[in-house]
Amino acid sequence: MSDLLLKAPISYEPLRKNRWILRFPSNLGICEWWLSSASRPNVKINETKIEFLNTETYVAGKYNWEAMTIKLRDPIGPSASQAIMEWVRLHAESVTGRMGYAAGYKRDVELQMLDPTGVAVQTWVLKNVMITSSDFGSLDYSDDGLADISVTLRFDYAILAY
C-alpha cells in the first residue's frame, strides 16, 4: 500500500471544483463574482448502428453539446436580475413581442479553471451562447438564504483552448 503512494508524482496538483471563473463579454454587464455554480461543457456523441447479416457494428453519429446551467447570486446592486433580463431582451422583448437577431444576442463566453495562485490553466471557449431559460428563484419568509438566479445556456460548440 505504501509504495502505491510513492508512484504518484510529487508535483501533481488536481483542478479544483471551487477554482473557476466564467467570463462574459463586458457589454452584458454580468460580473464574474455573481456566479456561485456552473457545469463544465458536456458533449454527447450518438452512435450509428451498421447491421450486416446477424451482426452489428457501430460508428460515431452526430454529436451535440449539451446545455449548461449556471447559478448566480443576486445582489442589490449592481443587479444580476437586471443584467440577465437585459440579455433576455436581446433574445425576445416581452413588451413589444419582437424577437432579436441571433447576431444580436449570441455571445462567446469563457470558462477558466484556475490554479492555486489564480492563473488560468484550462480555458473553455463557448461559442455563440444564448439563454434558453432564466429562473429568478423562489422566495420564502422562513428561509434566510441568498436570492439566486438559475440560467440555462445553450451554445453551438465549445473549444478546449488549453
Coordinates of N, CA, C and O in Angstrom, one line a residue:
M1 N 0.8 -1.2 0.0 CA 0.0 0.0 0.0 C 0.9 1.3 0.0 O 0.6 2.2 -0.7
S2 N 1.9 1.3 0.8 CA 2.8 2.5 0.9 C 3.5 2.8 -0.4 O 3.7 3.9 -0.8
D3 N 3.9 1.7 -1.2 CA 4.5 2.0 -2.5 C 3.6 2.6 -3.5 O 4.0 3.2 -4.5
L4 N 2.3 2.4 -3.3 CA 1.3 2.9 -4.2 C 1.3 4.5 -4.1 O 1.2 5.2 -5.1
L5 N 1.5 5.0 -2.9 CA 1.6 6.4 -2.7 C 2.9 7.0 -3.4 O 2.9 8.2 -3.8
L6 N 3.9 6.2 -3.4 CA 5.2 6.7 -3.9 C 5.1 6.9 -5.5 O 5.9 7.6 -6.0
K7 N 4.2 6.2 -6.1 CA 4.1 6.3 -7.6 C 3.4 7.5 -8.0 O 3.5 7.9 -9.2
A8 N 2.7 8.2 -7.2 CA 2.1 9.5 -7.5 C 3.1 10.6 -7.7 O 4.0 10.7 -6.8
P9 N 3.1 11.4 -8.8 CA 4.1 12.4 -8.9 C 3.9 13.5 -7.8 O 2.8 13.9 -7.4
I10 N 5.0 13.9 -7.3 CA 5.0 14.9 -6.2 C 4.4 16.3 -6.7 O 3.8 16.9 -6.0
S11 N 4.7 16.6 -8.0 CA 4.2 17.9 -8.5 C 2.7 17.8 -8.9 O 2.2 18.8 -9.4
Y12 N 2.0 16.7 -8.6 CA 0.6 16.6 -9.0 C -0.3 17.5 -8.3 O -0.3 17.6 -7.1
E13 N -1.0 18.3 -9.0 CA -2.0 19.3 -8.4 C -3.2 19.2 -9.3 O -3.3 19.6 -10.4
P14 N -4.3 18.6 -8.7 CA -5.5 18.5 -9.5 C -6.3 19.8 -9.6 O -6.1 20.7 -8.8
L15 N -7.1 19.9 -10.7 CA -8.0 21.0 -10.8 C -9.0 20.9 -9.6 O -9.4 19.8 -9.2
R16 N -9.5 22.0 -9.1 CA -10.5 22.0 -8.0 C -11.8 22.6 -8.5 O -11.8 23.5 -9.3
K17 N -12.9 22.1 -7.9 CA -14.2 22.5 -8.3 C -14.5 23.9 -7.9 O -15.4 24.5 -8.4
N18 N -13.7 24.5 -7.0 CA -14.0 25.8 -6.5 C -13.1 26.9 -7.1 O -13.1 28.0 -6.6
R19 N -12.3 26.5 -8.1 CA -11.4 27.5 -8.7 C -11.7 27.6 -10.1 O -11.2 27.0 -11.0
W20 N -12.6 28.5 -10.4 CA -13.0 28.8 -11.8 C -13.6 30.2 -11.9 O -14.1 30.8 -10.9
I21 N -13.7 30.6 -13.1 CA -14.3 31.9 -13.4 C -15.0 31.8 -14.8 O -14.5 31.2 -15.7
L22 N -16.2 32.3 -14.9 CA -17.0 32.3 -16.1 C -16.9 33.8 -16.6 O -17.5 34.7 -15.9
R23 N -16.3 34.0 -17.7 CA -16.2 35.4 -18.2 C -17.1 35.7 -19.3 O -17.1 35.0 -20.4
F24 N -18.0 36.7 -19.1 CA -19.0 37.1 -20.1 C -18.4 38.4 -20.8 O -17.6 39.1 -20.2
P25 N -18.9 38.7 -22.0 CA -18.5 39.9 -22.6 C -18.9 41.1 -21.8 O -19.9 41.1 -21.1
S26 N -18.0 42.1 -21.7 CA -18.2 43.2 -20.8 C -19.5 44.0 -21.1 O -20.2 44.6 -20.2
N27 N -20.0 44.0 -22.4 CA -21.2 44.7 -22.7 C -22.5 44.1 -22.2 O -23.5 44.7 -22.2
L28 N -22.4 42.9 -21.6 CA -23.5 42.2 -21.0 C -23.7 42.7 -19.5 O -24.7 42.6 -18.9
G29 N -22.6 43.2 -18.9 CA -22.6 43.6 -17.5 C -22.8 42.5 -16.5 O -23.2 42.8 -15.4
I30 N -22.4 41.3 -16.8 CA -22.5 40.2 -15.9 C -21.2 40.0 -15.2 O -20.2 39.7 -15.8
C31 N -21.1 40.2 -13.9 CA -19.9 40.2 -13.1 C -19.5 38.7 -12.8 O -20.4 37.9 -12.5
E32 N -18.2 38.4 -12.8 CA -17.8 37.1 -12.5 C -18.1 36.7 -11.1 O -18.4 35.5 -10.8
W33 N -18.1 37.6 -10.1 CA -18.3 37.2 -8.7 C -19.7 36.9 -8.4 O -20.0 36.4 -7.3
W34 N -20.6 37.2 -9.3 CA -22.0 36.8 -9.1 C -22.2 35.3 -9.1 O -23.1 34.7 -8.5
L35 N -21.4 34.6 -9.9 CA -21.6 33.1 -10.1 C -21.3 32.3 -8.9 O -20.4 32.6 -8.2
S36 N -22.2 31.4 -8.6 CA -22.0 30.5 -7.4 C -21.8 29.1 -7.9 O -21.2 28.3 -7.2
S37 N -22.3 28.7 -9.0 CA -22.1 27.3 -9.5 C -22.3 27.3 -11.0 O -23.0 28.2 -11.6
A38 N -21.7 26.3 -11.7 CA -21.8 26.2 -13.1 C -21.4 24.7 -13.4 O -20.8 24.0 -12.6
S39 N -21.8 24.3 -14.6 CA -21.3 23.0 -15.1 C -20.3 23.2 -16.2 O -20.3 24.2 -16.8
R40 N -19.4 22.2 -16.4 CA -18.5 22.3 -17.5 C -19.1 21.8 -18.7 O -20.2 21.1 -18.7
P41 N -18.6 22.0 -19.9 CA -19.2 21.6 -21.1 C -19.3 20.0 -21.2 O -18.5 19.3 -20.6
N42 N -20.4 19.6 -21.8 CA -20.7 18.2 -21.9 C -21.1 17.9 -23.4 O -22.0 18.5 -23.9
V43 N -20.4 17.0 -24.0 CA -20.7 16.6 -25.4 C -21.3 15.2 -25.4 O -20.9 14.3 -24.7
K44 N -22.3 15.0 -26.3 CA -22.9 13.7 -26.5 C -22.7 13.3 -27.9 O -23.1 14.1 -28.8
I45 N -22.2 12.1 -28.1 CA -22.0 11.6 -29.5 C -23.0 10.4 -29.7 O -22.9 9.4 -28.9
N46 N -23.8 10.6 -30.7 CA -24.7 9.5 -31.0 C -24.0 8.3 -31.6 O -22.9 8.5 -32.2
E47 N -24.6 7.2 -31.6 CA -24.0 6.0 -32.2 C -24.8 5.6 -33.4 O -26.1 5.7 -33.3
T48 N -24.2 5.2 -34.5 CA -24.9 4.8 -35.7 C -24.6 3.3 -35.8 O -23.5 2.9 -35.9
K49 N -25.7 2.5 -35.9 CA -25.6 1.1 -36.0 C -25.5 0.7 -37.4 O -26.3 1.1 -38.3
I50 N -24.5 -0.2 -37.8 CA -24.4 -0.8 -39.1 C -24.7 -2.3 -39.0 O -24.0 -3.0 -38.3
E51 N -25.8 -2.7 -39.5 CA -26.2 -4.1 -39.5 C -25.7 -4.8 -40.7 O -25.8 -4.3 -41.8
F52 N -25.2 -6.0 -40.5 CA -24.8 -6.9 -41.6 C -25.0 -8.3 -41.1 O -24.4 -8.8 -40.1
L53 N -25.8 -9.0 -41.9 CA -26.1 -10.4 -41.6 C -26.7 -10.5 -40.2 O -27.7 -9.9 -39.9
N54 N -26.0 -11.2 -39.3 CA -26.5 -11.4 -37.9 C -25.6 -10.7 -36.9 O -25.5 -11.0 -35.8
T55 N -24.9 -9.6 -37.4 CA -24.0 -8.9 -36.5 C -24.3 -7.4 -36.6 O -25.0 -6.9 -37.5
E56 N -23.7 -6.7 -35.7 CA -23.9 -5.2 -35.6 C -22.5 -4.6 -35.3 O -21.8 -5.1 -34.5
T57 N -22.2 -3.5 -36.0 CA -21.0 -2.7 -35.6 C -21.5 -1.3 -35.5 O -22.6 -0.9 -36.0
Y58 N -20.7 -0.4 -34.9 CA -21.1 0.9 -34.6 C -20.0 1.9 -35.0 O -18.8 1.6 -34.9
V59 N -20.5 3.1 -35.5 CA -19.6 4.2 -35.7 C -20.2 5.4 -35.1 O -21.4 5.4 -34.8
A60 N -19.4 6.5 -35.0 CA -19.9 7.7 -34.4 C -20.9 8.3 -35.3 O -20.8 8.4 -36.5
G61 N -22.0 8.9 -34.7 CA -23.0 9.6 -35.5 C -22.9 11.1 -35.2 O -21.8 11.6 -34.9
K62 N -24.0 11.8 -35.2 CA -24.0 13.2 -35.0 C -23.6 13.4 -33.5 O -23.9 12.6 -32.6
Y63 N -23.1 14.6 -33.2 CA -22.8 14.9 -31.8 C -23.4 16.3 -31.5 O -23.7 17.1 -32.5
N64 N -23.7 16.5 -30.3 CA -24.1 17.9 -29.9 C -23.6 18.2 -28.5 O -23.4 17.3 -27.7
W65 N -23.5 19.5 -28.3 CA -23.1 20.0 -27.0 C -24.3 20.2 -26.2 O -25.3 20.8 -26.6
E66 N -24.3 19.7 -25.0 CA -25.5 19.8 -24.1 C -25.6 21.2 -23.5 O -24.5 21.9 -23.4
A67 N -26.8 21.6 -23.1 CA -27.0 22.9 -22.5 C -26.3 22.9 -21.1 O -26.0 21.9 -20.5
M68 N -25.9 24.1 -20.7 CA -25.1 24.3 -19.5 C -26.0 25.2 -18.5 O -26.5 26.2 -18.9
T69 N -26.0 24.8 -17.2 CA -26.8 25.5 -16.2 C -25.8 26.2 -15.3 O -24.8 25.7 -14.9
I70 N -26.1 27.5 -15.1 CA -25.3 28.3 -14.1 C -26.2 28.9 -13.1 O -27.4 29.0 -13.3
K71 N -25.7 29.2 -11.9 CA -26.4 29.8 -10.9 C -25.7 31.0 -10.4 O -24.5 31.0 -10.2
L72 N -26.4 32.2 -10.3 CA -25.8 33.4 -9.9 C -26.5 33.9 -8.6 O -27.7 33.7 -8.4
R73 N -25.7 34.6 -7.8 CA -26.2 35.3 -6.6 C -26.8 36.6 -7.2 O -26.3 37.1 -8.2
D74 N -27.8 37.1 -6.5 CA -28.5 38.3 -7.0 C -28.3 39.4 -6.0 O -29.1 39.6 -5.1
P75 N -27.2 40.2 -6.1 CA -27.0 41.3 -5.2 C -28.0 42.5 -5.4 O -28.6 42.6 -6.5
I76 N -28.1 43.3 -4.4 CA -29.0 44.5 -4.5 C -28.4 45.4 -5.6 O -29.2 45.9 -6.4
G77 N -27.1 45.7 -5.6 CA -26.5 46.5 -6.6 C -25.1 46.2 -6.8 O -24.4 46.0 -5.8
P78 N -24.6 46.0 -8.0 CA -25.4 46.0 -9.3 C -26.3 44.8 -9.3 O -25.9 43.7 -8.8
S79 N -27.4 44.9 -10.0 CA -28.4 43.9 -10.0 C -28.1 42.8 -11.1 O -28.0 43.1 -12.3
A80 N -28.0 41.6 -10.6 CA -27.8 40.5 -11.5 C -29.1 40.2 -12.3 O -29.1 39.9 -13.5
S81 N -30.2 40.4 -11.7 CA -31.5 40.2 -12.3 C -31.6 41.2 -13.5 O -32.1 40.8 -14.6
Q82 N -31.2 42.4 -13.3 CA -31.3 43.4 -14.4 C -30.4 43.0 -15.6 O -30.8 43.1 -16.7
A83 N -29.2 42.6 -15.3 CA -28.2 42.3 -16.3 C -28.7 41.1 -17.1 O -28.6 41.0 -18.3
I84 N -29.3 40.1 -16.4 CA -29.8 38.9 -17.1 C -31.0 39.3 -18.0 O -31.1 38.8 -19.1
M85 N -31.9 40.1 -17.4 CA -33.1 40.5 -18.2 C -32.7 41.3 -19.4 O -33.3 41.2 -20.5
E86 N -31.6 42.1 -19.3 CA -31.2 42.9 -20.5 C -30.7 41.9 -21.6 O -31.0 42.2 -22.8
W87 N -30.0 40.9 -21.2 CA -29.6 39.9 -22.2 C -30.8 39.1 -22.8 O -30.9 38.9 -24.0
V88 N -31.8 38.8 -21.9 CA -33.0 38.1 -22.4 C -33.7 39.0 -23.4 O -34.2 38.5 -24.4
R89 N -33.8 40.3 -23.1 CA -34.5 41.2 -24.0 C -33.8 41.3 -25.4 O -34.5 41.7 -26.4
L90 N -32.6 41.0 -25.5 CA -31.9 40.9 -26.8 C -32.5 39.7 -27.6 O -32.5 39.7 -28.8
H91 N -32.9 38.6 -26.9 CA -33.5 37.4 -27.5 C -34.9 37.7 -27.9 O -35.3 37.4 -29.0
A92 N -35.7 38.2 -26.9 CA -37.1 38.4 -27.1 C -37.6 39.5 -26.2 O -37.3 39.4 -25.0
E93 N -38.3 40.5 -26.7 CA -38.8 41.6 -25.9 C -40.2 41.3 -25.5 O -41.1 41.3 -26.4
S94 N -40.5 41.2 -24.2 CA -41.9 40.8 -23.8 C -42.9 42.0 -24.0 O -44.1 41.8 -24.1
V95 N -42.4 43.2 -23.9 CA -43.3 44.4 -24.0 C -43.8 44.5 -25.5 O -45.0 44.7 -25.7
T96 N -42.9 44.4 -26.5 CA -43.3 44.6 -27.9 C -43.6 43.3 -28.6 O -44.2 43.3 -29.7
G97 N -43.1 42.2 -28.1 CA -43.2 40.9 -28.8 C -42.2 40.6 -29.9 O -42.3 39.6 -30.5
R98 N -41.3 41.6 -30.0 CA -40.3 41.4 -31.1 C -39.2 40.5 -30.7 O -38.8 40.4 -29.5
M99 N -38.7 39.7 -31.6 CA -37.6 38.8 -31.4 C -36.3 39.4 -32.0 O -36.4 40.3 -32.9
G100 N -35.2 39.0 -31.4 CA -33.9 39.6 -31.8 C -33.2 38.7 -32.9 O -33.6 37.5 -33.0
Y101 N -32.3 39.3 -33.6 CA -31.5 38.5 -34.5 C -30.4 37.8 -33.7 O -29.9 38.3 -32.7
A102 N -30.0 36.5 -34.1 CA -29.0 35.8 -33.4 C -27.7 36.5 -33.3 O -27.0 36.4 -32.3
A103 N -27.3 37.3 -34.3 CA -26.1 38.1 -34.3 C -26.2 39.1 -33.1 O -25.1 39.6 -32.6
G104 N -27.4 39.5 -32.7 CA -27.5 40.5 -31.6 C -27.5 39.9 -30.2 O -27.2 40.6 -29.3
Y105 N -27.9 38.6 -30.1 CA -28.0 38.1 -28.7 C -27.0 37.0 -28.4 O -26.7 36.7 -27.3
K106 N -26.4 36.3 -29.4 CA -25.4 35.3 -29.2 C -24.1 35.9 -28.8 O -23.6 36.8 -29.5
R107 N -23.4 35.3 -27.8 CA -22.1 35.8 -27.3 C -21.2 34.7 -27.1 O -21.6 33.6 -26.8
D108 N -19.9 34.9 -27.1 CA -18.9 33.9 -26.7 C -18.6 34.1 -25.3 O -18.5 35.3 -24.8
V109 N -18.5 33.0 -24.5 CA -18.2 33.1 -23.1 C -17.0 32.1 -22.8 O -16.9 31.1 -23.5
E110 N -16.2 32.5 -21.8 CA -15.0 31.7 -21.5 C -15.2 31.1 -20.1 O -15.5 31.9 -19.1
L111 N -15.0 29.8 -19.9 CA -14.9 29.2 -18.6 C -13.4 28.9 -18.4 O -12.8 28.1 -19.1
Q112 N -12.9 29.5 -17.3 CA -11.5 29.2 -17.0 C -11.4 28.5 -15.6 O -12.0 28.9 -14.6
M113 N -10.6 27.4 -15.7 CA -10.2 26.7 -14.4 C -8.9 27.3 -14.0 O -8.0 27.6 -14.8
L114 N -8.7 27.6 -12.7 CA -7.6 28.3 -12.1 C -6.7 27.4 -11.3 O -7.2 26.4 -10.7
D115 N -5.4 27.7 -11.2 CA -4.5 27.0 -10.3 C -4.6 27.7 -8.9 O -5.3 28.6 -8.7
P116 N -3.8 27.2 -7.9 CA -3.9 27.8 -6.6 C -3.6 29.3 -6.5 O -4.0 29.9 -5.6
T117 N -2.8 29.8 -7.5 CA -2.4 31.2 -7.5 C -3.4 32.1 -8.3 O -3.2 33.3 -8.4
G118 N -4.4 31.5 -8.9 CA -5.4 32.3 -9.6 C -5.1 32.4 -11.1 O -5.7 33.2 -11.8
V119 N -4.1 31.7 -11.6 CA -3.7 31.7 -13.0 C -4.6 30.7 -13.8 O -4.8 29.5 -13.3
A120 N -5.1 31.1 -14.9 CA -5.9 30.2 -15.8 C -5.1 29.1 -16.3 O -4.1 29.3 -17.0
V121 N -5.4 27.8 -16.0 CA -4.7 26.7 -16.5 C -5.5 25.8 -17.5 O -5.0 24.9 -18.1
Q122 N -6.8 26.2 -17.6 CA -7.6 25.5 -18.6 C -8.7 26.5 -19.0 O -9.3 27.1 -18.2
T123 N -8.9 26.6 -20.3 CA -9.9 27.6 -20.8 C -10.8 26.9 -21.8 O -10.3 26.3 -22.8
W124 N -12.1 27.0 -21.6 CA -13.1 26.5 -22.5 C -13.7 27.8 -23.1 O -14.1 28.7 -22.4
V125 N -13.8 27.8 -24.4 CA -14.4 28.9 -25.1 C -15.8 28.4 -25.6 O -15.8 27.5 -26.5
L126 N -16.8 28.9 -25.1 CA -18.2 28.5 -25.5 C -18.6 29.5 -26.6 O -18.7 30.7 -26.4
K127 N -18.9 28.9 -27.8 CA -19.2 29.8 -29.0 C -20.7 29.9 -29.2 O -21.4 29.0 -29.1
N128 N -21.1 31.2 -29.4 CA -22.5 31.5 -29.8 C -23.4 31.1 -28.7 O -24.4 30.4 -28.9
V129 N -23.2 31.6 -27.5 CA -24.0 31.3 -26.3 C -25.3 32.1 -26.3 O -25.3 33.3 -26.6
M130 N -26.4 31.5 -26.0 CA -27.7 32.2 -25.8 C -28.4 31.6 -24.6 O -28.1 30.5 -24.1
I131 N -29.3 32.3 -24.1 CA -30.1 31.9 -22.9 C -31.3 31.1 -23.4 O -32.1 31.6 -24.3
T132 N -31.6 29.9 -22.9 CA -32.8 29.2 -23.2 C -33.7 29.2 -22.0 O -34.9 28.8 -22.2
S133 N -33.3 29.5 -20.8 CA -34.1 29.5 -19.6 C -33.5 30.4 -18.6 O -32.3 30.4 -18.3
S134 N -34.4 31.2 -17.9 CA -34.0 32.0 -16.8 C -35.0 31.8 -15.6 O -36.1 32.1 -15.8
D135 N -34.5 31.4 -14.5 CA -35.4 31.2 -13.3 C -34.9 32.1 -12.2 O -33.8 31.9 -11.7
F136 N -35.7 33.1 -11.9 CA -35.3 34.1 -10.9 C -35.6 33.7 -9.5 O -35.5 34.5 -8.6
G137 N -35.8 32.4 -9.3 CA -35.8 31.8 -7.9 C -37.1 32.0 -7.2 O -38.0 32.7 -7.6
S138 N -37.2 31.2 -6.1 CA -38.4 31.3 -5.3 C -38.1 32.1 -4.0 O -36.9 32.3 -3.6
L139 N -39.1 32.5 -3.4 CA -39.0 33.3 -2.1 C -39.7 32.6 -1.0 O -40.7 31.9 -1.3
D140 N -39.2 32.8 0.2 CA -39.8 32.1 1.4 C -39.5 32.8 2.6 O -38.3 33.1 2.9
Y141 N -40.5 33.3 3.4 CA -40.3 34.0 4.6 C -39.5 33.3 5.6 O -38.8 33.8 6.5
S142 N -39.5 31.9 5.6 CA -38.8 31.1 6.6 C -37.4 30.8 6.2 O -36.6 30.2 7.0
D143 N -36.9 31.3 5.0 CA -35.6 31.0 4.5 C -34.8 32.3 4.5 O -35.2 33.2 3.8
D144 N -33.6 32.3 5.2 CA -32.8 33.5 5.2 C -31.6 33.3 4.2 O -30.6 34.0 4.3
G145 N -31.7 32.4 3.3 CA -30.6 32.2 2.3 C -30.6 33.3 1.3 O -31.4 34.2 1.2
L146 N -29.6 33.2 0.4 CA -29.4 34.2 -0.6 C -30.4 34.0 -1.8 O -30.7 32.9 -2.2
A147 N -30.8 35.1 -2.4 CA -31.6 35.1 -3.6 C -30.7 34.7 -4.7 O -29.6 35.2 -4.8
D148 N -31.1 33.8 -5.6 CA -30.2 33.4 -6.7 C -31.1 33.3 -8.0 O -32.3 33.3 -8.0
I149 N -30.3 33.2 -9.1 CA -30.9 33.1 -10.4 C -30.3 31.9 -11.1 O -29.1 31.7 -11.1
S150 N -31.1 31.0 -11.7 CA -30.6 29.9 -12.5 C -30.8 30.2 -13.9 O -31.9 30.6 -14.3
V151 N -29.8 30.0 -14.7 CA -29.8 30.3 -16.2 C -29.3 29.1 -16.9 O -28.3 28.6 -16.6
T152 N -30.0 28.7 -17.9 CA -29.6 27.7 -18.8 C -29.1 28.3 -20.1 O -29.7 29.1 -20.7
L153 N -27.8 27.9 -20.4 CA -27.2 28.5 -21.6 C -27.0 27.4 -22.6 O -26.6 26.3 -22.3
R154 N -27.3 27.7 -23.9 CA -27.1 26.8 -25.0 C -26.1 27.4 -25.9 O -26.1 28.6 -26.1
F155 N -25.1 26.6 -26.3 CA -24.0 27.1 -27.1 C -23.9 26.2 -28.3 O -24.3 25.0 -28.3
D156 N -23.4 26.7 -29.4 CA -23.2 25.9 -30.6 C -22.1 24.9 -30.5 O -22.3 23.7 -30.9
Y157 N -21.0 25.3 -30.0 CA -19.9 24.3 -29.7 C -18.9 24.9 -28.7 O -19.0 26.1 -28.4
A158 N -18.0 24.1 -28.2 CA -17.1 24.5 -27.3 C -15.7 24.1 -27.8 O -15.5 23.1 -28.5
I159 N -14.7 25.0 -27.4 CA -13.3 24.7 -27.8 C -12.5 24.7 -26.5 O -12.6 25.6 -25.7
L160 N -11.8 23.6 -26.3 CA -10.9 23.5 -25.1 C -9.5 24.1 -25.6 O -8.8 23.5 -26.3
A161 N -9.3 25.4 -25.3 CA -8.2 26.1 -25.8 C -6.9 25.6 -25.2 O -5.9 25.4 -25.9
Y162 N -6.8 25.3 -23.9 CA -5.7 24.7 -23.2 C -6.1 24.2 -21.9 O -7.2 24.5 -21.4

